[in-house]
Short mmCIF file of C-alpha atoms in Angstrom, two decimals:
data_model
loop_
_atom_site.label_atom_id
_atom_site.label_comp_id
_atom_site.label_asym_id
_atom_site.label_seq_id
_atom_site.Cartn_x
_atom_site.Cartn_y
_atom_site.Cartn_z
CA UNK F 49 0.00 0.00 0.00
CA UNK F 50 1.25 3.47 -0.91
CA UNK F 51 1.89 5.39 2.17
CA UNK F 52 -0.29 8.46 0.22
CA UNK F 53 -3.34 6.18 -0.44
CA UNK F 54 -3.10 5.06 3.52
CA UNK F 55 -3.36 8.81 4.23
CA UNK F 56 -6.32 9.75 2.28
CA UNK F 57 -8.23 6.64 3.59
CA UNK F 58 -7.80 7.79 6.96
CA UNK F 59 -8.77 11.28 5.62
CA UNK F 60 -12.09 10.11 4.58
CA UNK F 61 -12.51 8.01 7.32
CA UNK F 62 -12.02 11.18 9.69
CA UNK F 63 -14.69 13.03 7.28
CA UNK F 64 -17.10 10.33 7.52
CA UNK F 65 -17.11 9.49 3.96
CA UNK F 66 -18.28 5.48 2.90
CA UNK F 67 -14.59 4.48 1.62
CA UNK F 68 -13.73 1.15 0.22
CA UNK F 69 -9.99 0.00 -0.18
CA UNK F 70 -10.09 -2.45 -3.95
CA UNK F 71 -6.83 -4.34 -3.80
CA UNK F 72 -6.54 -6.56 -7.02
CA UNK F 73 -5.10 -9.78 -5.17
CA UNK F 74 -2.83 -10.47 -8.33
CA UNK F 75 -1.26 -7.16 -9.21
CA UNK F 76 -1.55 -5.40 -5.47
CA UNK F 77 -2.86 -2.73 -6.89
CA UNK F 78 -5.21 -0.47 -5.48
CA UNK F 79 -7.34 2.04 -5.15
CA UNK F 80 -9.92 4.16 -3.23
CA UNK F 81 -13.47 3.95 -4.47
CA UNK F 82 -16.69 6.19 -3.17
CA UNK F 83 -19.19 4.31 -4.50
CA UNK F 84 -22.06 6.64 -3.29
CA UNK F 85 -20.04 9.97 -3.86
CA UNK F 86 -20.11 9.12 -8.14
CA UNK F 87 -22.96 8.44 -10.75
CA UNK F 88 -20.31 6.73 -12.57
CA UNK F 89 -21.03 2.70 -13.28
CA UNK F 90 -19.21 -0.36 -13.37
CA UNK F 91 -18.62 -3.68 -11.92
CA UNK F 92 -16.11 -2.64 -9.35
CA UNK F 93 -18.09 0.17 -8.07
CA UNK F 94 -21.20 -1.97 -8.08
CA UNK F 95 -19.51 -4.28 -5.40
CA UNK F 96 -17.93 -1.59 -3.21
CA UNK F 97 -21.55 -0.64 -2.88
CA UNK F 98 -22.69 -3.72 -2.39
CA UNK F 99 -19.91 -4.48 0.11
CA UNK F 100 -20.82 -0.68 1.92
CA UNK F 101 -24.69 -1.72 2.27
CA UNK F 102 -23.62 -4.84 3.43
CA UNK F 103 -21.21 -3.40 5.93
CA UNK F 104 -19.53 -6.23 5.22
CA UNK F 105 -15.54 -6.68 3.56
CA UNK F 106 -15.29 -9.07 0.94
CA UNK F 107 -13.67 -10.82 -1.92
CA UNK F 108 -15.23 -11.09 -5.29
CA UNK F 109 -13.97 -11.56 -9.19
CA UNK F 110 -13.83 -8.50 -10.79
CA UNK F 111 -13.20 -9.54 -14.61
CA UNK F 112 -11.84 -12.90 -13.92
CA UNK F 113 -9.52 -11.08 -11.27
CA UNK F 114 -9.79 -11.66 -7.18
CA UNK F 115 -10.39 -8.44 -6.10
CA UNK F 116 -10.36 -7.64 -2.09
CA UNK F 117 -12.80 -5.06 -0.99
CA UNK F 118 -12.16 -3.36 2.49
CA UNK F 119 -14.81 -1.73 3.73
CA UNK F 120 -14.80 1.34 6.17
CA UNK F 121 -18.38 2.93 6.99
CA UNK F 122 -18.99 5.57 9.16
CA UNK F 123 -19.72 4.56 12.96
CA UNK F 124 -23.63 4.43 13.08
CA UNK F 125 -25.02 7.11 14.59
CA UNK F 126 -28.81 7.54 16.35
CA UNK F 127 -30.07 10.75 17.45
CA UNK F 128 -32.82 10.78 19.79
CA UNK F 129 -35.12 13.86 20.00
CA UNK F 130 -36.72 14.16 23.37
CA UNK F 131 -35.06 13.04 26.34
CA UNK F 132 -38.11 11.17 27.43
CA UNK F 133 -38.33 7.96 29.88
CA UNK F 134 -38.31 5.52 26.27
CA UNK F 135 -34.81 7.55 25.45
CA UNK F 136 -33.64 6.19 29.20
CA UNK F 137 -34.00 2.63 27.78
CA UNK F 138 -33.14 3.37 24.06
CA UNK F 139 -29.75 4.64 24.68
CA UNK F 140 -28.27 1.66 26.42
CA UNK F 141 -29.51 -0.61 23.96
CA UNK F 142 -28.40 1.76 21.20
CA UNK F 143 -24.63 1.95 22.63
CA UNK F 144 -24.92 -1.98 23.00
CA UNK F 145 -25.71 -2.40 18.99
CA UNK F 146 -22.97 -0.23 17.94
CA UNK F 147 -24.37 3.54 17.62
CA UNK F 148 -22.67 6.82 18.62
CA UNK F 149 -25.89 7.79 20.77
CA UNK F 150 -26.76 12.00 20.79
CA UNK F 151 -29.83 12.65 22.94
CA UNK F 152 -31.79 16.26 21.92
CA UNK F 153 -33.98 18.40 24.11
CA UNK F 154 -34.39 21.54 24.62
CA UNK F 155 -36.08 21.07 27.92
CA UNK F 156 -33.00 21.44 30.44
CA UNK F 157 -35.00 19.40 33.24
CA UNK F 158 -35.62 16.63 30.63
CA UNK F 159 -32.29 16.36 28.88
CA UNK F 160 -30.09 16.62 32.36
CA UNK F 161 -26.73 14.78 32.97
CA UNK F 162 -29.17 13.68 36.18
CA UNK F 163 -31.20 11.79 34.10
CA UNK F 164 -28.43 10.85 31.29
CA UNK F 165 -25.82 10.19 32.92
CA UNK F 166 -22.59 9.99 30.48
CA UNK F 167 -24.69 10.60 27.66
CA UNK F 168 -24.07 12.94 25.13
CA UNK F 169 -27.00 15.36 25.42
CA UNK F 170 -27.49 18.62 23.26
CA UNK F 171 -29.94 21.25 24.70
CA UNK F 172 -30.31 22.90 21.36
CA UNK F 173 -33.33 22.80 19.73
CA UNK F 174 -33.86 20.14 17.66
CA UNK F 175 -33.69 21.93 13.65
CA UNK F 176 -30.79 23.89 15.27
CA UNK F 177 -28.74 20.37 16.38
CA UNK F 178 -29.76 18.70 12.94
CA UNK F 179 -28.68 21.64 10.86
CA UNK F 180 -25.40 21.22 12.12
CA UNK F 181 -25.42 17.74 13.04
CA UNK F 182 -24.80 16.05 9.09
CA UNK F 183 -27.61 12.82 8.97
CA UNK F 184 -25.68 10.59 6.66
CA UNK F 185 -26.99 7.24 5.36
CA UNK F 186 -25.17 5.54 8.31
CA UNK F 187 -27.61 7.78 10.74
CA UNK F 188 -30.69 6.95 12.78
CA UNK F 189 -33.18 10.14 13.63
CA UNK F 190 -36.14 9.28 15.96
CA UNK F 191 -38.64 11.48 17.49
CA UNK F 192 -40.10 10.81 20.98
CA UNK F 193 -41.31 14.03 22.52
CA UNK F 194 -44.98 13.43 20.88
CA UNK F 195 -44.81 17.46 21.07
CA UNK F 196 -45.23 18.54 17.47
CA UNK F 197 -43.13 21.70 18.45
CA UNK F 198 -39.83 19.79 18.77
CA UNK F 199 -41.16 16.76 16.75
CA UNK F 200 -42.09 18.46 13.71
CA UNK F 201 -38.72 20.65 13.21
CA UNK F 202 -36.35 17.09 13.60
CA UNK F 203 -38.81 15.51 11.24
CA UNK F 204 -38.45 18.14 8.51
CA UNK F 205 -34.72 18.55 8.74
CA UNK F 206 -34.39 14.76 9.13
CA UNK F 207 -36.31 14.88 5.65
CA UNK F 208 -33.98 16.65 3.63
CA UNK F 209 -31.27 14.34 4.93
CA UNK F 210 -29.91 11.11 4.02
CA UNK F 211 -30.77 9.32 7.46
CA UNK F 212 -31.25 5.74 6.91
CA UNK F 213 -33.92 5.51 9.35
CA UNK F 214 -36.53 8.20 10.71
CA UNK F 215 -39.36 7.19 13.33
CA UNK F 216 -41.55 8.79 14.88
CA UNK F 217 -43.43 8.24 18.24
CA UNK F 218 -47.49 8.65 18.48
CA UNK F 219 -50.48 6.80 17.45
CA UNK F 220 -52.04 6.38 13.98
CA UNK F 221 -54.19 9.32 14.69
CA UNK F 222 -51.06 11.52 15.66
CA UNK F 223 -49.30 10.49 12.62
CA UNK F 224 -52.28 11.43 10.74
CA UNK F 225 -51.99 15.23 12.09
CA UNK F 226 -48.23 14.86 10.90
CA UNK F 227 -49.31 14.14 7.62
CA UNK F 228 -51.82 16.89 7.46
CA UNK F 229 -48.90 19.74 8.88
CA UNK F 230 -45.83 18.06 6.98
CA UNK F 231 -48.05 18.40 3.70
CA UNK F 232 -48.59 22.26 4.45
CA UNK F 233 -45.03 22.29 4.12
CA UNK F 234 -44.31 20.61 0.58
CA UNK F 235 -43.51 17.40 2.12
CA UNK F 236 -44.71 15.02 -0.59
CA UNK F 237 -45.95 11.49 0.04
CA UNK F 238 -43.06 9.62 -0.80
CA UNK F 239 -41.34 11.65 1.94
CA UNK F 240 -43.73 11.23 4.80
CA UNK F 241 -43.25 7.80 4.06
CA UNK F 242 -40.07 7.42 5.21
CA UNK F 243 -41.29 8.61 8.80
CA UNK F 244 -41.62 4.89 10.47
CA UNK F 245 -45.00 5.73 12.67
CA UNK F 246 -46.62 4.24 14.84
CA UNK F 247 -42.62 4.01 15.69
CA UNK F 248 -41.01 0.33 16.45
CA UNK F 249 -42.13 -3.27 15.36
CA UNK F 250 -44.97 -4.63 16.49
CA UNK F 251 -44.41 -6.69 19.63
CA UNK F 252 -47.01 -5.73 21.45
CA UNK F 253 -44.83 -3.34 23.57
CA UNK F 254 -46.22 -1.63 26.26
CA UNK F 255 -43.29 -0.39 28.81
CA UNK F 256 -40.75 2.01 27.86
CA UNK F 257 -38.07 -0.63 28.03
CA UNK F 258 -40.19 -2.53 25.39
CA UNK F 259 -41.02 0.10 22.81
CA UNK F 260 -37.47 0.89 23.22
CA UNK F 261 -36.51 -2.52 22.46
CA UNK F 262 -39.46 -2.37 19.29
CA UNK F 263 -37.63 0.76 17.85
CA UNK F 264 -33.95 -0.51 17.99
CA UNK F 265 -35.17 -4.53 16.05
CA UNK F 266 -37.15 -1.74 13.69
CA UNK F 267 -33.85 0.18 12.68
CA UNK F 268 -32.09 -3.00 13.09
CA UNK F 269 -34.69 -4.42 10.18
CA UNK F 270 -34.09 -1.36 8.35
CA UNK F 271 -30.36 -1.16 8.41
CA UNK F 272 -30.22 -4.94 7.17
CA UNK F 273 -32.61 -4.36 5.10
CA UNK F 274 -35.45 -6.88 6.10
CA UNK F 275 -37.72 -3.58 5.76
CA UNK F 276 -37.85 -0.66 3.91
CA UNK R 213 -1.35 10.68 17.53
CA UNK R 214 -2.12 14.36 17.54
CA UNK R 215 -3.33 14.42 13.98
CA UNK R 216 -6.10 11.58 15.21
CA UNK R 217 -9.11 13.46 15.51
CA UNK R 218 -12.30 12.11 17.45
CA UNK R 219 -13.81 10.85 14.65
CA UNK R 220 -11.44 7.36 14.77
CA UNK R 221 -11.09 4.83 17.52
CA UNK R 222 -8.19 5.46 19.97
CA UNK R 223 -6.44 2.81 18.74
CA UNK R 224 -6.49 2.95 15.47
CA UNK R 225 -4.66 -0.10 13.84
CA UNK R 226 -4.08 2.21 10.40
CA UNK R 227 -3.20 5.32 12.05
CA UNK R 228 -0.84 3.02 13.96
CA UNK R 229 0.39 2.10 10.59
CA UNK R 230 0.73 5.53 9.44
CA UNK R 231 2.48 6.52 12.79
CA UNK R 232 5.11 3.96 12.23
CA UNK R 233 6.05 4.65 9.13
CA UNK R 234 6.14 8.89 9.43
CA UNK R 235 8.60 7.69 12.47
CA UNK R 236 10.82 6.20 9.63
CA UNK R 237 9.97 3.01 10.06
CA UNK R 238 9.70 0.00 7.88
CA UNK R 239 5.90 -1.14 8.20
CA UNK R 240 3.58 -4.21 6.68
CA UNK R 241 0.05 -4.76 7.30
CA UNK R 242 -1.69 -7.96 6.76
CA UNK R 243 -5.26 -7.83 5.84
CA UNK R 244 -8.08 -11.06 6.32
CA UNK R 245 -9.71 -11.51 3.12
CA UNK R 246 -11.22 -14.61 2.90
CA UNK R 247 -12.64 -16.89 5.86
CA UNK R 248 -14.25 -20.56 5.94
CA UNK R 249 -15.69 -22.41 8.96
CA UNK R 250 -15.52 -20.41 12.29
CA UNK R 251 -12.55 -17.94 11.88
CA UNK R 252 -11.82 -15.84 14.39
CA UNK R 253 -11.88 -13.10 12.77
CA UNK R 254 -13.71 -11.20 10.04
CA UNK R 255 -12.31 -10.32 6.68
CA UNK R 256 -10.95 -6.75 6.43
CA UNK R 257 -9.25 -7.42 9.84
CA UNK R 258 -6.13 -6.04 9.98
CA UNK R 259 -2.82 -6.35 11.60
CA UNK R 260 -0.09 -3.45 11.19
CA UNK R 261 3.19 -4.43 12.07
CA UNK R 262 6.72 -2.37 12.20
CA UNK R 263 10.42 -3.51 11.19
CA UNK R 264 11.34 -4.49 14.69
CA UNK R 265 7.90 -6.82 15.36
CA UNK R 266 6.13 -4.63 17.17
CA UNK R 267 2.68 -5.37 16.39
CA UNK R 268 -1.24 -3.58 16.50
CA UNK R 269 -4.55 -5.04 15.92
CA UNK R 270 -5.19 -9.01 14.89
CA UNK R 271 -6.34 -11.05 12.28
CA UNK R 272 -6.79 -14.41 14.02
CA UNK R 273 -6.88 -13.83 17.55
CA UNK R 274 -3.21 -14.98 18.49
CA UNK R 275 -3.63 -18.51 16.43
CA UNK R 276 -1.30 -17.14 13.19
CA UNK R 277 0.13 -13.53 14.32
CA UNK R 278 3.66 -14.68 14.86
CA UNK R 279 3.57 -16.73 11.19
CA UNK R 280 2.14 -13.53 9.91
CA UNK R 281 4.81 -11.56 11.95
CA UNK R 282 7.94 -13.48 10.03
CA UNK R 283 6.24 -13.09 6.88
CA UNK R 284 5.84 -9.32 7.20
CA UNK R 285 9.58 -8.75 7.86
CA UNK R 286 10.37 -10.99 5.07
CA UNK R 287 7.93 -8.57 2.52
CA UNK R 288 9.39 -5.35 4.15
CA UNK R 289 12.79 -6.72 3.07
CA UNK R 290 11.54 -8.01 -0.48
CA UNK R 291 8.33 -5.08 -1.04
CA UNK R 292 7.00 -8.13 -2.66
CA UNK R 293 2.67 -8.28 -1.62
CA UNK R 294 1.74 -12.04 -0.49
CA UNK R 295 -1.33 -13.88 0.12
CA UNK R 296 -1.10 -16.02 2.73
CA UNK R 297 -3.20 -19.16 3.77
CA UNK R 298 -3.63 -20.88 7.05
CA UNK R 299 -5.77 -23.27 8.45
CA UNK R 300 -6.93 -22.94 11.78
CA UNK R 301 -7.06 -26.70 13.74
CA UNK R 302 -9.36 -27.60 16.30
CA UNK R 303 -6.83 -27.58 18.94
CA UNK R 304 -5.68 -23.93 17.73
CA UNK R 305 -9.13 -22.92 17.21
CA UNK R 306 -9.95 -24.37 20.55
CA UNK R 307 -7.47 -22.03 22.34
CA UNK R 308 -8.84 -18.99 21.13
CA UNK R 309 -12.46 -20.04 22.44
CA UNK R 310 -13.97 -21.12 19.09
CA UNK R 311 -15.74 -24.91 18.94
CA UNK R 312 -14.38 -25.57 15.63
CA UNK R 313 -11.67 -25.21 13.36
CA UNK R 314 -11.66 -22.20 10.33
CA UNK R 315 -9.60 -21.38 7.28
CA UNK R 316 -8.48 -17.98 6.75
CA UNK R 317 -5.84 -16.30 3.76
CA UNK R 318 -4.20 -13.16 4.78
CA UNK R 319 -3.03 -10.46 2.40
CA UNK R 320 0.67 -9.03 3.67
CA UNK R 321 1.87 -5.88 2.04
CA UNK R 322 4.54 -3.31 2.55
CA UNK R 323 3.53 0.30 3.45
CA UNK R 324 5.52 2.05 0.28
#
């Protein structure tokens, strides 16, 4: 590996760009792809995508030629708007499956290092976190405050972003409200229906601890893409 | 490490790499590509090693390091890339807390 290559990898990496190293097993060489960052097609791209979405490094035959592909996606990340009891029990499990865990509320009695404790908590309103916060397709936005003042400005910023997953707590008749106000601001159908509402799978969960544990199999599903 | 900003693990098996060789010196990194069976660990592990053995990260869990270590002074000496294969036994795969035994090929290179 050229000692150049090594140091724009890790310059992506820092950046938070999807980066795959190619190495053609035969020849050693190499290259840098950015599969998501070109509309340009071919075979080798193809499977550095493929190999990205899978977060997954692999070896395949690129025109008869073993071809190495080393992945290096962004850490997941999950921000949680509203620092609500359910965000107690979704931010352990979160850290546990892998994500860089930001809790948002404005509400300085809600989102307290009291009630966090060595969780990384933002007291900014939520539009004025996300505008600064990036939401890349290795991201996770979910709403909990069921308070369409915070909820609503973290759904329409998370809308314009690449998040992989956005949910949203509140019952079908909630969501339907959403709809109504998220229309009256352009938001077409396609794009409210990437808001995952009534939020989590449905196990029947009633505590926090279980709709916490419905929400994190949900974006589970949806990161290995068992749903959509 | 100063350059290492927050957004990459402390340690950092590449920037370890990168370290090494900006220090002057002579540096290979092996790379898991393939696995069978229960290997111990994933393809796109990595293992960066320096000229006098020092080593960072894994690609087996402790079963193969030190036949990956002699190879990787070998390749800093010759700059010649090698593909590696080893198969993990029972026993072996039984020390490092597997049931079962695994195949694994490891890609050695020289940092240029």
């Amino acid at each position: 590996m050229q000692t150049e290559l090594l140091k724009d990898l890790q310059d992506a990496r820092r950046n938070k760009r999807q980066v795959v190293v190619a190495t053609y097993l035969n020849s050693g060489e190499q290259s840098l792809l950015f599969p998501f960052e070109t509309k340009e097609k071919s075979d080798l791209l193809e499977a550095a995508r493929t190999a990205l979405i899978g977060d997954k490094s692999s070896q395949t035959e690129i025109e008869g030629e073993p071809v190495f592909f080393n992945i290096f996606n962004p850490e997941l990340r999950l921000f949680i708007v509203g620092a609500v009891h359910i965000a107690q029990n979704l931010v352990p499990m979160a850290v546990a499956a892998g994500y860089e865990v930001t809790v948002i509320d404005p509400r300085r009695s809600f989102g307290s290092e009291f009630r966090f404790p060595g969780v990384t908590l933002d007291n900014r309103w939520p539009d004025e976190f996300l505008a600064d916060a990036d939401a890349d397709r290795r991201t996770a936005i979910v709403t909990l405050t069921h308070d369409a003042k915070l909820d609503d400005p973290a759904l329409q910023h998370a809308l314009r972003s690449e998040a992989f997953y956005i949910g949203a707590l509140g019952s079908t008749r909630t969501r339907e409200k959403r709809h109504q106000r998220l229309t009256r601001e352009g938001f077409t159908e396609d794009d409210f229906k990437r808001i995952h509402g009534p939020i989590g799978l449905d196990i029947g969960a009633k505590s926090p601890a279980e709709i916490a544990i419905s929400i994190i199999a949900e974006i589970t599903a949806v990161l290995r893409k068992k749903l959509s | 490490m100063t350059e290492t900003s927050t957004a990459l693990p402390e340690e950092d098996v590449l920037q370890q790499a990168l370290n090494w060789k900006q220090d002057g010196k002579d540096v290979a990194l092996a790379t898991v590509v393939s696995t069978w069976g229960s290997a111990p660990r994933p393809a796109g592990s990595q293992l960066a090693i320096d000229e006098t053995g020092n080593m960072s990260g894994s690609v087996s869990g402790g079963c193969v390091e030190s036949a990956v270590i002699q190879e990787a002074l070998d390749i800093m000496q010759s700059g010649e890339s090698k593909l590696l294969e080893f198969g993990v036994s029972n026993d072996e795969a039984w020390e490092v807390g597997l049931a079962c035994g695994g195949k694994i090929k490891v890609y050695v290179e020289k940092l240029n």
